[in-house]
XYZ file of C-alpha atoms in Angstrom:
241
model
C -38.979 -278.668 84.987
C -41.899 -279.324 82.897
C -43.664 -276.449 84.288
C -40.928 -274.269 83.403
C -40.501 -275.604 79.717
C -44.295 -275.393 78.829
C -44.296 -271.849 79.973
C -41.188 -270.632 78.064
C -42.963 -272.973 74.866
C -46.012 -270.642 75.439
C -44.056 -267.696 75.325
C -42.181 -268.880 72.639
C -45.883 -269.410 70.773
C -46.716 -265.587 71.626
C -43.779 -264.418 70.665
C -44.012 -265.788 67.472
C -47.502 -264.627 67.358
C -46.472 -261.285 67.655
C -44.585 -262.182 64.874
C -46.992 -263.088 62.125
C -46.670 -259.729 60.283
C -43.173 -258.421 61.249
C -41.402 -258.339 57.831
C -44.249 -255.944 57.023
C -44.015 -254.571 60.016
C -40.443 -253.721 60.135
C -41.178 -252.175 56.365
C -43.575 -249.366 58.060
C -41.200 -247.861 60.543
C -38.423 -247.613 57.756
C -40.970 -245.860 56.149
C -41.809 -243.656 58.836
C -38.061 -243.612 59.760
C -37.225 -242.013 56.012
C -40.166 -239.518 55.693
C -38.656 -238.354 59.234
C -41.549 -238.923 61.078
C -40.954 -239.485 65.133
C -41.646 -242.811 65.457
C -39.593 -243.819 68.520
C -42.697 -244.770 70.313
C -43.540 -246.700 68.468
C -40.442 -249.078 67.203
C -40.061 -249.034 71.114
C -43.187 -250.528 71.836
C -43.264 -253.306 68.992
C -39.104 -254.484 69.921
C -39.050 -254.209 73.397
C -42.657 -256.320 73.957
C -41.173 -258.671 71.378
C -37.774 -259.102 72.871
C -38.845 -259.207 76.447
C -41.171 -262.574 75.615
C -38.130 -263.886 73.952
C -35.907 -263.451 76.911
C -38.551 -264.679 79.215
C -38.929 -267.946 77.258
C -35.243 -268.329 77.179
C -35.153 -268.032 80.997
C -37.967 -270.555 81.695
C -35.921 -273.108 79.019
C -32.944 -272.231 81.192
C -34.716 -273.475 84.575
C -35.838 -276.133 82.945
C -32.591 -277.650 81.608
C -31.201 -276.776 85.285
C -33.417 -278.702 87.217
C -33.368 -281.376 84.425
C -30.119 -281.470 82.530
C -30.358 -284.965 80.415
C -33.806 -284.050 79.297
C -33.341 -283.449 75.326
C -36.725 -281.748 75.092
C -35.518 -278.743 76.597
C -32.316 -278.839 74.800
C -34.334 -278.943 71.874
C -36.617 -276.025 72.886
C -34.095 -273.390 73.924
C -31.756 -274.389 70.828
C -35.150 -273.637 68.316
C -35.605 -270.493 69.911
C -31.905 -269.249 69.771
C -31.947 -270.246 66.058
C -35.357 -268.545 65.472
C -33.649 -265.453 67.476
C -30.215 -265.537 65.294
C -32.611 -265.404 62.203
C -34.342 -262.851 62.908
C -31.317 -260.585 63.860
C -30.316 -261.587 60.695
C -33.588 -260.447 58.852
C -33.012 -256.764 60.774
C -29.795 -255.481 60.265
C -30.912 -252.111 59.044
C -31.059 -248.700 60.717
C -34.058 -248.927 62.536
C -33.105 -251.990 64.458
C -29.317 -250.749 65.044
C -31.311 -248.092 67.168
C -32.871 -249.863 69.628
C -30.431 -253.772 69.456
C -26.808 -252.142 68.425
C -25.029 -254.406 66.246
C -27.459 -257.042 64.705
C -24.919 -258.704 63.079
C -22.956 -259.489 66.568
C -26.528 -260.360 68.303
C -27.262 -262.610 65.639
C -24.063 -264.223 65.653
C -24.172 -264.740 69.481
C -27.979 -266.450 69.594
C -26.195 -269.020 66.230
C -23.344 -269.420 68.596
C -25.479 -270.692 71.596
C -27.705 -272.761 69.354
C -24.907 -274.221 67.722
C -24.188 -275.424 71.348
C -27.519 -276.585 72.344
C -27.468 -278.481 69.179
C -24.324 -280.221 69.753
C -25.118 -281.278 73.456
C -28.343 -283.356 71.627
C -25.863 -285.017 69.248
C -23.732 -285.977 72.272
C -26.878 -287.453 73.586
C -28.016 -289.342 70.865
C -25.788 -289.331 67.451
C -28.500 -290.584 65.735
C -30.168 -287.534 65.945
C -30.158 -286.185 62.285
C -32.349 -283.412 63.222
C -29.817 -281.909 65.025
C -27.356 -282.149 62.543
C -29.913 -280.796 59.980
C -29.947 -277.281 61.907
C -26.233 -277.459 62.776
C -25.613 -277.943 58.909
C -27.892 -274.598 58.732
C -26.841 -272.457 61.519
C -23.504 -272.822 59.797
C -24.093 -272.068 56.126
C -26.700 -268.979 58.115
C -22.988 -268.199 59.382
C -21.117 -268.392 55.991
C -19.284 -271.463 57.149
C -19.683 -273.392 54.059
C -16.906 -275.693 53.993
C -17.945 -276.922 57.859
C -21.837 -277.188 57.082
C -20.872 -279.359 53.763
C -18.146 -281.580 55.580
C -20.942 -282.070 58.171
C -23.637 -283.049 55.554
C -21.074 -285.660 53.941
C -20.250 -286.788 57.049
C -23.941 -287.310 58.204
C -24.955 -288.916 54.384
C -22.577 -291.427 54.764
C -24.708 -293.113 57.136
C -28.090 -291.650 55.653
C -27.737 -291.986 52.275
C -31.321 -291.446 51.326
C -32.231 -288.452 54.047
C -33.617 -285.882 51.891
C -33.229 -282.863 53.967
C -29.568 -283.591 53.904
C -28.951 -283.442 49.953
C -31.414 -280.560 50.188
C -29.442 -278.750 52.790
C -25.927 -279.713 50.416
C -27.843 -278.378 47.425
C -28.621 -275.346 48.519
C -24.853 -275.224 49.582
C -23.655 -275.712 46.498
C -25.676 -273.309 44.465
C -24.693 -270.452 47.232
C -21.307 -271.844 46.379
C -22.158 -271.781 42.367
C -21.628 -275.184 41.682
C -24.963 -276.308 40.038
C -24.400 -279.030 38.629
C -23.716 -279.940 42.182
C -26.870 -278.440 43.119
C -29.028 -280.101 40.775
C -27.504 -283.328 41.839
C -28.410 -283.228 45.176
C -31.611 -282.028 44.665
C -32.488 -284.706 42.956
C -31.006 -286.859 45.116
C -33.117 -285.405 47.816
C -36.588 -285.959 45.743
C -35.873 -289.746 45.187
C -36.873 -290.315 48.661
C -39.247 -286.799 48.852
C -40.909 -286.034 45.193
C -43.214 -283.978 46.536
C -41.132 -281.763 48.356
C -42.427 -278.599 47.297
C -39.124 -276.403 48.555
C -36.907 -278.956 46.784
C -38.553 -278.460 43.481
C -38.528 -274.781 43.787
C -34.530 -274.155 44.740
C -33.802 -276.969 41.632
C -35.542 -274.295 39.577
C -33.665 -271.809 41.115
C -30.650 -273.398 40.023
C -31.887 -274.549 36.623
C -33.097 -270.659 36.300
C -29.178 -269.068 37.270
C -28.184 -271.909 34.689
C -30.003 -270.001 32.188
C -32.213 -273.361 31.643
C -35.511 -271.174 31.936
C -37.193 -273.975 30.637
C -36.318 -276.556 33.311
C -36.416 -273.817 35.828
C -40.645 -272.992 35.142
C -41.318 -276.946 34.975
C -39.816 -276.872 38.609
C -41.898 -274.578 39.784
C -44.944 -275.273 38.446
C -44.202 -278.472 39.901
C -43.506 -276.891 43.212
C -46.796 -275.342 42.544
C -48.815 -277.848 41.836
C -47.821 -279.573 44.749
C -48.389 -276.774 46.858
C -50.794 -273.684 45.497
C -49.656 -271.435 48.436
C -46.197 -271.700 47.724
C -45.044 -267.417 48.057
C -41.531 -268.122 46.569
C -42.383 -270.226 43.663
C -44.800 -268.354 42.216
C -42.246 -265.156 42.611
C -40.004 -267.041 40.967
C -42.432 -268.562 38.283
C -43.330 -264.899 37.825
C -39.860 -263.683 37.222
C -38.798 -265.555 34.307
């Protein structure tokens, strides 16, 4: 079984490889796809290579968990790379992509769907495992399922008061629901135990910034900034006020 999970793992790494540039990537062939150049070549070439390493990867996970069922690691794998797959469904749903996947929407709802699964058979393993939770919590909200993802994060903090990804994960919640006060007070919550969370500071400015506290918002991420100088979103944001 090890065999089989180290090869989907290296698949998983090539995929993602592959990867590195796709946003711009995708960008191009729109492009091409609007000036009405033929480009079916090559959209066919980039997808297909990239999906068939994908579904490789799943099948070695697959073998793996098979031969070795109570073996979290590979739980763990597979459920990363269904996750990984549902988001980037989610990043495609334009015309290009419908060509050559169908409905994105329904593809990325089926790889959340299976990860949500994977996910849930580690909890049943070990309850303690507030990793798990963390990407159940984000799966969910990924799915619009607000309500379940926050229940879950209470539920979770009641035990782990002071896990920071948690009140990160219920801030981020609550802004998308536009309760900012909310927001801010998990957020902070969250960098009691993490102050240099870089991604924390940046989605409290966020908040701070839809507040209309522009003020607060650029002290957050500077902050962010200053804790991190490669940090893409916060100096978009910094840049937008």
């Amino acid at each position: 079984p090890y065999y089989h999970s180290g090869k989907g793992e290296a698949l998983l790494e090539l995929a993602l490889f592959l990867d590195l540039d796709d946003d711009i990537t995708v960008l191009s062939l729109n492009i091409y796809f609007l000036l009405g150049t033929n480009i079916e070549r090559e959209m066919s070439d980039y997808f297909e290579k990239k999906w068939e390493l994908f579904n490789n990867a799943i099948e070695e996970f697959n073998t793996a968990i098979r031969l070795d069922p109570g073996n979290p690691s590979f739980h763990r794998n597979k459920a990363l790379l269904l996750k990984l797959l549902g988001e980037l469904f989610d990043r495609k749903m334009n015309c290009v992509d419908e060509f050559y996947f169908g409905d994105s929407l329904s593809m990325s709802r089926k790889m959340y769907g299976e990860a949500l699964n994977e996910y849930r058979t580690l909890v049943s393993m070990n309850p303690e495992d507030i990793d798990s939770y963390e990407n159940i919590c984000h799966i969910l909200y990924n799915l619009g399922q607000y309500d379940d993802a926050i229940n879950l994060c209470s539920d979770v903090l009641k035990t782990h008061q002071d896990d920071p990804d948690m009140h990160f994960m219920l801030g981020i919640l609550m802004r998308k629901l536009g309760k900012y006060d909310k927001a801010i007070e998990e957020y902070d919550r969250a960098l009691q135990s993490d102050p240099d969370g870089p991604n924390i500071h940046n989605n409290k400015g966020v908040a701070l910034n839809e507040m209309g506290d522009l003020e607060g918002a650029m002290k957050e991420y500077e902050k962010a900034i200053s804790i991190d100088p490669d940090h893409s979103l916060a100096h978009f944001n910094r840049g937008n006020i």
